[in-house]
Amino acid sequence: DAMVIQNPRYQVTQFGKPVTLSCSQTLNHNVMYWYQQKSSQAPKLLFHYYDKDFNNEADTPDNFQSRRPNTSFCFLDIRSPGLGDAAMYLCATSRGTNEQFFGPGTRLTVL
Amino acid sequence: GQQLNQSPQSMFIQEGEDVSMNCTSSSIFNTWLWYKQDPGEGPVLLIALYKAGELTSNGRLTAQFGITRKDSFLNISASIPSDVGIYFCAGRRETSGSRLTFGEGTQLTVNP
């Protein structure tokens, strides 16, 4: 089945230790998104790639970076995680401006 | 950014009851989406609406795109325990590209 895959599902890192979260998709969608979601709140868009074009949200901290080496994969890099970065990180994809499909998420814990 | 007002914030119902939740905005949206999120999982798309006045069903779920393009509702009929979760509305505006604006969610609890 076509899907959005996120690895790992659970990630533990130490304060200040860089961490990378991965997303892949078999939907062949041209747009990929990264969201941060804190407990029971709505997902908050960090940035997205529309094809190869990177679109950063104005309030996304510099601590968060992203890479999209090809259509299928997208990475979220957190350069120096702080305690406030503990959250669920959601990857989503869409075909253009059509509906977005989410992955299962990665729960990040910062010790 | 622009917010969607989603209500109610939470609902506690008995199995078999019908449920209704809605989202409103002061802005016009071109697309309305309804998602359900289970604990520890990503949101799952339930219904997508693309046209003002559109009424779409997915099993026991029915959603409508408001005629003013500023609101949408989701109804769940004959609720069952597995309907428990958080329901989010999301809208896309003409000027926002592919970005979505999310409502704050409705936490649904179904008592057997």
mmCIF file of C-alpha atoms in Angstrom, chain B residues 6-96:
data_model
loop_
_atom_site.group_PDB
_atom_site.id
_atom_site.type_symbol
_atom_site.label_atom_id
_atom_site.label_comp_id
_atom_site.label_asym_id
_atom_site.label_seq_id
_atom_site.Cartn_x
_atom_site.Cartn_y
_atom_site.Cartn_z
ATOM 1 C CA GLN B 6 -13.297 24.491 16.191
ATOM 2 C CA SER B 7 -16.037 23.492 18.589
ATOM 3 C CA PRO B 8 -16.740 21.862 20.839
ATOM 4 C CA GLN B 9 -13.326 21.409 22.431
ATOM 5 C CA SER B 10 -14.416 18.088 23.918
ATOM 6 C CA MET B 11 -17.436 15.812 23.901
ATOM 7 C CA PHE B 12 -18.486 12.945 26.147
ATOM 8 C CA ILE B 13 -21.224 10.790 24.635
ATOM 9 C CA GLN B 14 -22.826 7.391 24.950
ATOM 10 C CA GLU B 15 -22.296 4.696 22.361
ATOM 11 C CA GLY B 16 -24.966 4.933 19.680
ATOM 12 C CA GLU B 17 -25.409 8.705 19.917
ATOM 13 C CA ASP B 18 -24.833 11.048 16.999
ATOM 14 C CA VAL B 19 -22.078 13.668 17.164
ATOM 15 C CA SER B 20 -21.630 17.007 15.464
ATOM 16 C CA MET B 21 -18.609 19.305 15.440
ATOM 17 C CA ASN B 22 -17.793 22.360 13.369
ATOM 18 C CA CYS B 23 -15.152 24.830 12.318
ATOM 19 C CA THR B 24 -15.632 28.469 11.491
ATOM 20 C CA SER B 25 -13.405 31.253 10.285
ATOM 21 C CA SER B 26 -13.572 34.878 9.275
ATOM 22 C CA SER B 27 -11.642 33.991 6.109
ATOM 23 C CA ILE B 28 -12.684 32.133 2.985
ATOM 24 C CA PHE B 29 -11.259 28.664 2.412
ATOM 25 C CA ASN B 30 -11.018 26.709 -0.832
ATOM 26 C CA THR B 31 -10.585 23.326 0.790
ATOM 27 C CA TRP B 32 -11.805 21.778 4.022
ATOM 28 C CA LEU B 33 -10.329 18.593 5.427
ATOM 29 C CA TRP B 34 -11.309 16.522 8.434
ATOM 30 C CA TYR B 35 -8.761 14.316 10.206
ATOM 31 C CA LYS B 36 -8.929 11.878 13.125
ATOM 32 C CA GLN B 37 -5.919 11.309 15.346
ATOM 33 C CA ASP B 38 -5.501 8.401 17.736
ATOM 34 C CA PRO B 39 -3.034 8.684 20.652
ATOM 35 C CA GLY B 40 0.560 8.308 19.509
ATOM 36 C CA GLU B 41 -0.369 8.206 15.825
ATOM 37 C CA GLY B 42 -0.488 10.654 12.955
ATOM 38 C CA PRO B 43 -3.742 12.265 11.769
ATOM 39 C CA VAL B 44 -5.738 10.157 9.326
ATOM 40 C CA LEU B 45 -7.727 11.867 6.602
ATOM 41 C CA LEU B 46 -11.462 11.214 6.918
ATOM 42 C CA ILE B 47 -13.100 13.501 4.376
ATOM 43 C CA ALA B 48 -11.900 16.134 1.895
ATOM 44 C CA LEU B 49 -14.206 18.887 0.618
ATOM 45 C CA TYR B 50 -13.387 21.090 -2.362
ATOM 46 C CA LYS B 51 -16.578 22.881 -3.330
ATOM 47 C CA ALA B 52 -18.878 25.283 -1.470
ATOM 48 C CA GLY B 53 -22.059 23.490 -0.448
ATOM 49 C CA GLU B 54 -20.504 20.058 -0.994
ATOM 50 C CA LEU B 55 -21.870 17.322 1.272
ATOM 51 C CA THR B 56 -19.749 14.174 1.431
ATOM 52 C CA SER B 57 -20.156 10.931 3.359
ATOM 53 C CA ASN B 58 -17.668 8.287 4.396
ATOM 54 C CA GLY B 59 -19.521 5.481 6.135
ATOM 55 C CA ARG B 60 -21.067 6.910 9.306
ATOM 56 C CA LEU B 61 -19.297 10.224 8.759
ATOM 57 C CA THR B 62 -20.779 13.147 6.883
ATOM 58 C CA ALA B 63 -19.104 16.509 6.304
ATOM 59 C CA GLN B 64 -20.202 19.666 4.560
ATOM 60 C CA PHE B 65 -18.369 22.611 3.033
ATOM 61 C CA GLY B 66 -20.299 25.694 4.126
ATOM 62 C CA ILE B 67 -21.952 27.753 1.412
ATOM 63 C CA THR B 68 -20.150 30.899 2.611
ATOM 64 C CA ARG B 69 -16.819 28.990 2.388
ATOM 65 C CA LYS B 70 -16.062 30.091 5.938
ATOM 66 C CA ASP B 71 -17.215 27.011 7.795
ATOM 67 C CA SER B 72 -17.535 23.239 7.752
ATOM 68 C CA PHE B 73 -19.133 20.616 9.950
ATOM 69 C CA LEU B 74 -18.557 16.925 10.599
ATOM 70 C CA ASN B 75 -21.282 14.580 11.789
ATOM 71 C CA ILE B 76 -20.752 11.080 13.131
ATOM 72 C CA SER B 77 -23.836 8.908 13.341
ATOM 73 C CA ALA B 78 -24.380 5.969 15.714
ATOM 74 C CA SER B 79 -21.049 6.397 17.499
ATOM 75 C CA ILE B 80 -19.007 3.383 18.551
ATOM 76 C CA PRO B 81 -16.112 3.103 21.025
ATOM 77 C CA SER B 82 -13.460 3.166 18.281
ATOM 78 C CA ASP B 83 -14.623 6.671 17.309
ATOM 79 C CA VAL B 84 -12.687 7.908 20.344
ATOM 80 C CA GLY B 85 -9.901 10.288 19.391
ATOM 81 C CA ILE B 86 -9.145 13.882 18.468
ATOM 82 C CA TYR B 87 -10.813 15.268 15.360
ATOM 83 C CA PHE B 88 -9.143 18.163 13.559
ATOM 84 C CA CYS B 89 -10.534 20.342 10.836
ATOM 85 C CA ALA B 90 -8.082 21.929 8.433
ATOM 86 C CA GLY B 91 -8.610 24.488 5.711
ATOM 87 C CA ARG B 92 -6.610 25.741 2.773
ATOM 88 C CA ARG B 93 -6.888 29.312 1.598
ATOM 89 C CA GLU B 94 -6.272 30.514 -1.940
ATOM 90 C CA THR B 95 -3.375 32.687 -0.767
ATOM 91 C CA SER B 96 -1.639 30.059 1.343
#
